[in-house]
Tab-separated table of C-alpha atoms in Angstrom:
chain	number	residue	atom	x	y	z
A	9	MET	CA	-9.351	3.631	-2.031
A	10	ILE	CA	-7.872	5.868	0.754
A	11	SER	CA	-4.707	4.391	2.576
A	12	HIS	CA	-2.652	6.565	5.340
A	13	ASP	CA	1.016	5.951	6.087
A	14	PHE	CA	2.674	7.861	9.196
A	15	LEU	CA	6.314	8.599	9.252
A	16	GLU	CA	7.103	8.673	13.019
A	17	VAL	CA	9.860	10.867	13.147
A	18	PRO	CA	9.471	13.591	12.369
A	19	GLY	CA	5.753	12.890	12.081
A	20	ILE	CA	4.345	13.177	8.409
A	21	ARG	CA	0.948	12.046	7.759
A	22	TYR	CA	0.922	10.463	4.294
A	23	TRP	CA	-3.097	9.876	2.906
A	24	HIS	CA	-2.733	8.489	-0.637
A	25	LEU	CA	-6.064	8.415	-2.591
A	26	SER	CA	-6.747	6.310	-5.621
A	27	GLY	CA	-9.724	5.375	-8.124
A	28	GLU	CA	-13.320	6.924	-7.302
A	29	VAL	CA	-12.886	8.395	-3.825
A	30	ASP	CA	-16.206	9.292	-1.670
A	31	LEU	CA	-16.084	12.044	0.526
A	32	ASP	CA	-17.690	10.433	3.274
A	33	GLU	CA	-15.122	7.512	2.825
A	34	SER	CA	-12.684	9.967	3.325
A	35	ILE	CA	-14.225	11.220	6.440
A	36	GLU	CA	-14.252	7.807	7.446
A	37	ALA	CA	-10.612	6.947	7.232
A	38	PHE	CA	-9.825	10.564	9.058
A	39	VAL	CA	-12.302	9.447	11.927
A	40	ALA	CA	-10.605	5.856	12.317
A	41	VAL	CA	-6.882	6.850	12.518
A	42	ARG	CA	-7.620	9.977	14.833
A	43	ALA	CA	-9.651	7.429	17.228
A	44	ALA	CA	-6.544	4.890	17.178
A	45	GLY	CA	-4.460	7.613	19.034
A	46	GLY	CA	-0.909	7.808	18.966
A	47	LEU	CA	1.233	10.417	16.998
A	48	ALA	CA	-0.759	9.458	14.109
A	49	ALA	CA	-3.721	10.850	15.648
A	50	ASP	CA	-2.332	13.989	16.049
A	51	MET	CA	-3.864	16.714	13.223
A	52	THR	CA	-1.644	19.281	13.932
A	53	ARG	CA	1.234	17.173	12.353
A	54	PRO	CA	1.963	18.230	8.724
A	55	VAL	CA	0.086	16.338	5.905
A	56	VAL	CA	0.349	15.072	2.297
A	57	PHE	CA	-2.567	14.233	0.213
A	58	ASP	CA	-1.503	12.514	-2.465
A	59	MET	CA	-4.434	12.391	-5.342
A	60	ARG	CA	-2.410	11.920	-8.539
A	61	LYS	CA	-4.604	8.656	-8.956
A	62	THR	CA	-7.761	9.976	-8.240
A	63	ASP	CA	-10.157	12.510	-10.530
A	64	MET	CA	-11.576	15.226	-8.233
A	65	ALA	CA	-13.980	16.751	-11.302
A	66	ARG	CA	-17.056	14.925	-10.277
A	67	PHE	CA	-17.261	17.175	-7.448
A	68	THR	CA	-18.862	20.603	-7.474
A	69	GLY	CA	-17.836	23.528	-5.220
A	70	GLU	CA	-21.137	22.725	-3.155
A	71	ASP	CA	-19.920	19.569	-2.660
A	72	MET	CA	-16.108	20.797	-1.139
A	73	ARG	CA	-18.057	23.637	0.815
A	74	ARG	CA	-20.082	20.989	2.458
A	75	TYR	CA	-16.855	18.835	3.235
A	76	SER	CA	-15.222	21.341	4.713
A	77	ALA	CA	-18.051	22.085	6.937
A	78	ARG	CA	-18.359	18.715	8.020
A	79	LEU	CA	-14.790	18.345	8.905
A	80	LYS	CA	-15.007	21.565	10.762
A	81	ALA	CA	-17.967	20.214	12.781
A	82	LEU	CA	-16.190	16.543	13.561
A	83	GLY	CA	-13.020	18.827	15.122
A	84	PHE	CA	-10.915	18.511	12.389
A	85	GLY	CA	-10.399	22.322	12.781
A	86	GLU	CA	-6.414	22.940	12.625
A	87	THR	CA	-5.630	26.060	11.172
A	88	GLY	CA	-2.168	26.192	12.139
A	89	SER	CA	-1.573	22.405	10.705
A	90	LEU	CA	0.517	22.255	7.522
A	91	ALA	CA	-1.108	20.614	4.092
A	92	ALA	CA	0.028	19.540	0.870
A	93	TYR	CA	-2.312	18.301	-1.952
A	94	VAL	CA	-0.387	16.775	-4.757
A	95	VAL	CA	-2.954	16.500	-7.931
A	96	SER	CA	-2.650	14.958	-11.508
A	97	ASN	CA	-4.053	17.964	-13.535
A	98	ASP	CA	-5.063	21.476	-13.977
A	99	THR	CA	-8.682	20.429	-13.261
A	100	ASN	CA	-7.803	19.027	-9.790
A	101	PHE	CA	-5.429	21.650	-9.314
A	102	GLY	CA	-8.353	23.900	-9.613
A	103	MET	CA	-10.809	22.045	-6.960
A	104	MET	CA	-8.292	21.782	-4.487
A	105	ARG	CA	-7.570	25.312	-4.469
A	106	MET	CA	-11.250	26.266	-4.440
A	107	SER	CA	-11.318	23.417	-1.645
A	108	ALA	CA	-8.585	25.372	0.401
A	109	THR	CA	-10.581	28.436	0.606
A	110	TYR	CA	-13.497	26.455	1.613
A	111	PHE	CA	-11.330	25.168	4.087
A	112	GLU	CA	-10.393	28.539	5.289
A	113	LEU	CA	-13.608	29.999	5.693
A	114	SER	CA	-14.912	26.904	7.424
A	115	GLY	CA	-12.009	27.069	9.774
A	116	VAL	CA	-10.312	23.955	9.098
A	117	ARG	CA	-7.079	25.314	7.517
A	118	LYS	CA	-5.664	28.726	6.563
A	119	GLN	CA	-4.412	28.842	2.702
A	120	GLU	CA	-1.309	30.137	3.779
A	121	ASN	CA	-0.527	26.555	5.347
A	122	THR	CA	-1.747	25.043	2.335
A	123	ILE	CA	0.471	23.967	-1.121
A	124	VAL	CA	-1.673	22.552	-4.301
A	125	THR	CA	1.144	21.023	-6.610
A	126	LEU	CA	1.463	18.853	-9.500
A	127	ASP	CA	5.058	17.827	-8.101
A	128	ILE	CA	5.435	15.470	-5.321
A	129	SER	CA	8.849	16.576	-4.885
A	130	GLU	CA	7.989	20.382	-4.374
A	131	ALA	CA	5.382	18.661	-1.768
A	132	ALA	CA	8.157	17.508	-0.083
A	133	GLU	CA	10.338	20.002	0.016
A	134	TRP	CA	7.908	22.820	0.742
A	135	VAL	CA	6.467	20.305	3.929
A	136	ILE	CA	10.214	19.902	4.922
A	137	ALA	CA	10.976	23.649	4.923
A	138	ARG	CA	7.980	24.969	6.241
A	139	ALA	CA	7.813	22.573	9.491
A	140	GLY	CA	11.618	23.060	10.155
A	141	ILE	CA	12.363	19.630	9.765
A	142	ALA	CA	16.080	18.659	11.242
A	143	THR	CA	18.535	18.129	8.776
A	144	GLU	CA	18.801	14.685	10.002
A	145	HIS	CA	15.584	13.749	9.149
A	146	GLN	CA	15.261	15.536	5.449
A	147	ASP	CA	16.466	12.512	3.573
A	148	ALA	CA	14.042	10.185	5.424
A	149	VAL	CA	10.981	12.512	4.671
A	150	ARG	CA	11.849	12.781	1.096
A	151	ARG	CA	12.245	8.977	0.756
A	152	PHE	CA	9.001	8.330	2.824
A	153	LEU	CA	7.103	10.921	0.241
A	154	LEU	CA	8.944	9.934	-2.857
A	155	ARG	CA	8.500	5.966	-2.780
A	156	VAL	CA	5.417	4.297	-4.713
A	157	PRO	CA	2.493	4.197	-2.486
A	158	GLY	CA	2.449	0.674	-0.861
A	159	GLU	CA	6.051	0.441	-0.831
A	160	GLU	CA	8.667	0.424	1.661
A	161	SER	CA	5.607	1.726	4.181
A	162	CYS	CA	6.805	3.059	7.373
A	163	GLU	CA	4.333	2.791	10.614
A	164	THR	CA	1.074	2.519	8.762
A	165	THR	CA	-2.219	3.043	9.927
């Protein structure tokens, strides 16, 4: 399952992935959010992928290479955009680090603009610092990212 929330001010996109995630399903979700328009569709906005409730171990490096090439072909290449991937274990950590390499090679996102972590708090602080979130919005970002997915939903798309 894939769900998307958006914190309008300061413009943080949040994707929650759980259960068995299909790579095609994720692309369809990205396309749907982009097609809906508005600030949430702005792919230059910082994004947090909360992947703690899914297992990436079933995917191969070749799967991720094809996935990144497909993202680029569909116009999701924003090399300057920030992305934080929050995972649940070392296997998923390794898969997402490898994916970050493919994303850079495909022109989707530079590795310097990517963090993979086991800690949602670390992801929140990284996004706040790297995106230059104004002091008055930092607590809202923390609350938004640290909540239980599905609760206290901000603008949901």
